[in-house]
Short mmCIF file of C-alpha atoms and ligand atoms in Angstrom, two decimals:
data_model
loop_
_atom_site.label_atom_id
_atom_site.label_comp_id
_atom_site.label_asym_id
_atom_site.label_seq_id
_atom_site.Cartn_x
_atom_site.Cartn_y
_atom_site.Cartn_z
CA MET Z 1 26.21 -23.63 -56.86
CA LYS Z 2 27.62 -20.56 -55.95
CA LEU Z 3 25.59 -17.07 -55.69
CA LEU Z 4 27.30 -13.75 -55.11
CA ILE Z 5 24.82 -11.37 -53.14
CA LEU Z 6 25.64 -7.83 -54.35
CA ASN Z 7 24.74 -4.44 -52.87
CA GLY Z 8 25.31 -0.97 -54.04
CA PRO Z 9 25.27 2.25 -52.14
CA ASN Z 10 24.03 2.98 -49.01
CA LEU Z 11 22.71 -0.63 -48.24
CA ASN Z 12 25.38 -0.60 -45.41
CA LEU Z 13 23.39 1.76 -43.53
CA LEU Z 14 20.13 -0.59 -43.34
CA GLY Z 15 18.61 -0.02 -40.00
CA LEU Z 16 19.62 3.35 -39.82
CA ARG Z 17 18.51 4.80 -43.39
CA GLU Z 18 14.65 5.80 -43.70
CA PRO Z 19 13.38 3.06 -41.68
CA ALA Z 20 9.70 4.00 -42.90
CA ILE Z 21 11.02 2.94 -46.30
CA TYR Z 22 13.88 0.39 -45.98
CA GLY Z 23 12.76 -1.21 -42.73
CA ARG Z 24 15.00 -1.95 -39.36
CA GLU Z 25 16.85 -4.85 -40.43
CA THR Z 26 20.44 -4.08 -40.45
CA TYR Z 27 22.98 -4.97 -43.16
CA GLU Z 28 24.33 -7.57 -40.71
CA ASP Z 29 20.65 -9.09 -40.90
CA LEU Z 30 20.88 -9.30 -44.44
CA LYS Z 31 24.06 -11.26 -44.28
CA THR Z 32 22.71 -13.49 -42.11
CA LEU Z 33 19.56 -13.87 -43.92
CA ALA Z 34 21.83 -14.65 -46.81
CA ALA Z 35 23.95 -17.43 -45.24
CA GLU Z 36 20.66 -19.00 -43.38
CA THR Z 37 19.10 -19.19 -47.16
CA ALA Z 38 22.10 -20.54 -48.47
CA VAL Z 39 22.32 -23.46 -46.04
CA ARG Z 40 18.49 -24.06 -46.55
CA LEU Z 41 18.88 -23.82 -50.41
CA GLY Z 42 22.19 -26.14 -50.07
CA VAL Z 43 23.91 -23.54 -52.37
CA GLU Z 44 27.30 -21.06 -51.17
CA ALA Z 45 26.39 -17.56 -51.04
CA ASP Z 46 28.86 -14.30 -50.67
CA VAL Z 47 27.68 -11.12 -49.68
CA TYR Z 48 29.38 -7.95 -51.04
CA GLN Z 49 28.25 -4.13 -50.70
CA SER Z 50 30.25 -0.88 -52.27
CA ASN Z 51 29.26 2.52 -52.13
CA HIS Z 52 31.31 2.88 -55.76
CA GLU Z 53 30.12 2.00 -59.09
CA GLY Z 54 33.67 1.04 -60.41
CA ALA Z 55 33.87 -1.31 -57.44
CA LEU Z 56 30.53 -2.96 -58.27
CA VAL Z 57 31.71 -3.22 -62.02
CA ASP Z 58 34.86 -4.78 -60.71
CA ALA Z 59 32.89 -7.34 -58.80
CA ILE Z 60 30.68 -8.36 -61.54
CA GLN Z 61 33.86 -8.91 -63.38
CA ALA Z 62 35.44 -10.95 -61.11
CA ALA Z 63 32.30 -13.24 -60.63
CA TYR Z 64 32.87 -14.47 -64.31
CA GLY Z 65 34.09 -18.17 -63.61
CA VAL Z 66 33.32 -18.02 -60.03
CA TYR Z 67 29.68 -17.55 -59.40
CA ASP Z 68 26.84 -19.10 -61.03
CA GLY Z 69 24.34 -16.44 -60.12
CA ILE Z 70 23.90 -13.26 -58.82
CA VAL Z 71 21.29 -11.35 -56.68
CA PHE Z 72 22.07 -7.63 -57.40
CA ASN Z 73 20.46 -4.71 -55.53
CA PRO Z 74 22.55 -1.56 -57.38
CA ALA Z 75 20.33 0.66 -55.11
CA ALA Z 76 20.67 4.37 -56.91
CA TYR Z 77 22.88 3.10 -59.44
CA THR Z 78 19.93 0.96 -60.74
CA HIS Z 79 18.53 3.99 -62.09
CA THR Z 80 21.48 5.67 -63.68
CA SER Z 81 24.30 2.87 -64.43
CA VAL Z 82 24.88 1.81 -68.13
CA ALA Z 83 28.05 0.46 -66.95
CA LEU Z 84 26.60 -2.03 -64.41
CA LEU Z 85 24.33 -3.09 -67.44
CA ASP Z 86 27.56 -3.53 -69.46
CA ALA Z 87 29.10 -5.62 -66.95
CA LEU Z 88 26.01 -7.92 -66.37
CA LYS Z 89 25.91 -8.56 -70.21
CA ALA Z 90 29.55 -8.91 -70.42
CA VAL Z 91 29.63 -11.80 -68.09
CA SER Z 92 26.03 -13.28 -68.88
CA ILE Z 93 25.79 -14.63 -65.36
CA PRO Z 94 22.10 -15.11 -64.58
CA THR Z 95 21.18 -12.17 -62.48
CA VAL Z 96 17.93 -11.09 -60.38
CA GLU Z 97 17.45 -7.63 -59.55
CA VAL Z 98 16.13 -7.19 -56.01
CA HIS Z 99 14.66 -3.86 -54.60
CA ILE Z 100 13.83 -3.75 -50.84
CA SER Z 101 11.24 -0.87 -51.42
CA ASP Z 102 8.68 -1.00 -53.90
CA VAL Z 103 10.11 1.34 -56.39
CA SER Z 104 7.42 1.09 -58.75
CA LYS Z 105 5.29 3.09 -56.27
CA ARG Z 106 8.12 5.83 -55.50
CA GLU Z 107 9.57 8.81 -57.60
CA ASP Z 108 9.48 9.03 -61.21
CA PHE Z 109 13.48 9.03 -61.19
CA ARG Z 110 13.09 5.23 -59.74
CA GLN Z 111 10.96 3.96 -62.58
CA VAL Z 112 14.08 3.43 -64.54
CA SER Z 113 15.85 0.56 -64.28
CA TYR Z 114 19.38 0.10 -66.72
CA VAL Z 115 20.43 -3.26 -65.11
CA ARG Z 116 16.94 -4.91 -65.89
CA ALA Z 117 17.46 -5.55 -69.20
CA ALA Z 118 20.57 -8.10 -68.30
CA CYS Z 119 18.16 -9.56 -65.59
CA ILE Z 120 16.32 -12.47 -65.50
CA ALA Z 121 13.70 -11.58 -63.24
CA THR Z 122 12.95 -8.51 -61.02
CA ILE Z 123 11.68 -9.02 -56.91
CA THR Z 124 10.73 -5.28 -55.60
CA GLY Z 125 8.82 -4.29 -52.28
CA ARG Z 126 9.47 -7.51 -50.08
CA GLY Z 127 11.65 -6.31 -47.75
CA LEU Z 128 15.07 -8.54 -47.00
CA ARG Z 129 12.86 -11.38 -47.84
CA GLY Z 130 13.20 -10.50 -51.37
CA TYR Z 131 16.87 -11.61 -51.06
CA ALA Z 132 15.72 -15.20 -50.33
CA GLU Z 133 12.91 -15.42 -52.73
CA ALA Z 134 15.67 -14.35 -55.47
CA MET Z 135 18.27 -16.83 -54.21
CA GLU Z 136 15.50 -19.41 -54.47
CA LEU Z 137 14.52 -18.21 -57.90
CA LEU Z 138 18.29 -18.77 -59.00
CA LYS Z 139 18.56 -21.91 -58.07
CA GLU Z 140 15.30 -23.12 -59.79
CA HIS Z 141 16.68 -21.44 -62.80
CA LEU Z 142 20.20 -23.05 -62.65
CA PHE Z 143 18.99 -26.33 -61.72
CA LYS Z 144 16.28 -26.57 -65.08
C1 LIG E 201 16.63 0.28 -53.59
C2 LIG E 201 15.72 1.43 -54.43
C3 LIG E 201 16.69 2.59 -54.86
O1 LIG E 201 15.91 3.65 -55.31
C4 LIG E 201 17.27 3.50 -54.04
O2 LIG E 201 18.28 4.19 -54.54
C5 LIG E 201 18.06 2.58 -53.02
C6 LIG E 201 17.65 1.20 -52.64
C7 LIG E 201 15.75 -0.72 -52.78
O3 LIG E 201 16.49 -1.63 -52.30
O4 LIG E 201 14.55 -0.40 -52.45
O5 LIG E 201 19.03 2.57 -52.53
O6 LIG E 201 17.42 -0.26 -54.33
#
């Protein structure tokens, strides 16, 4: 089983960006967590990040036939991107939406998620742990 851990804009700046909201752990820490979780679950995982919406669409399209599941934090594009929703719908790869912060308790403009309609679950406000939980959830879902 192969999982893609896909991250949108500014997540490469984890640790530096708004630590009161996103914590002090870095993007490298996220990569380490994903690798360790993959070993624990007996799955393969690749981690990718882009600041560009089109590159994220390309990554989703390229995932077709390669990855069995996607853990997706679209970051700010969560709240704006029909293109990412359409890409997820096109490939039909089981996807879990993840947000490090609890978006439900933040600004009004963060209350909309376009991608959510194409996701099997959403995990918010669990910090980086949310990624590990999403990987567990996908493994359970795919082995059913
Ligand atoms: C985020 C929440 C988004 O609203 C924000 O734009 C991000 C990160 C999160 O992980 O909490 O960049 O997706």
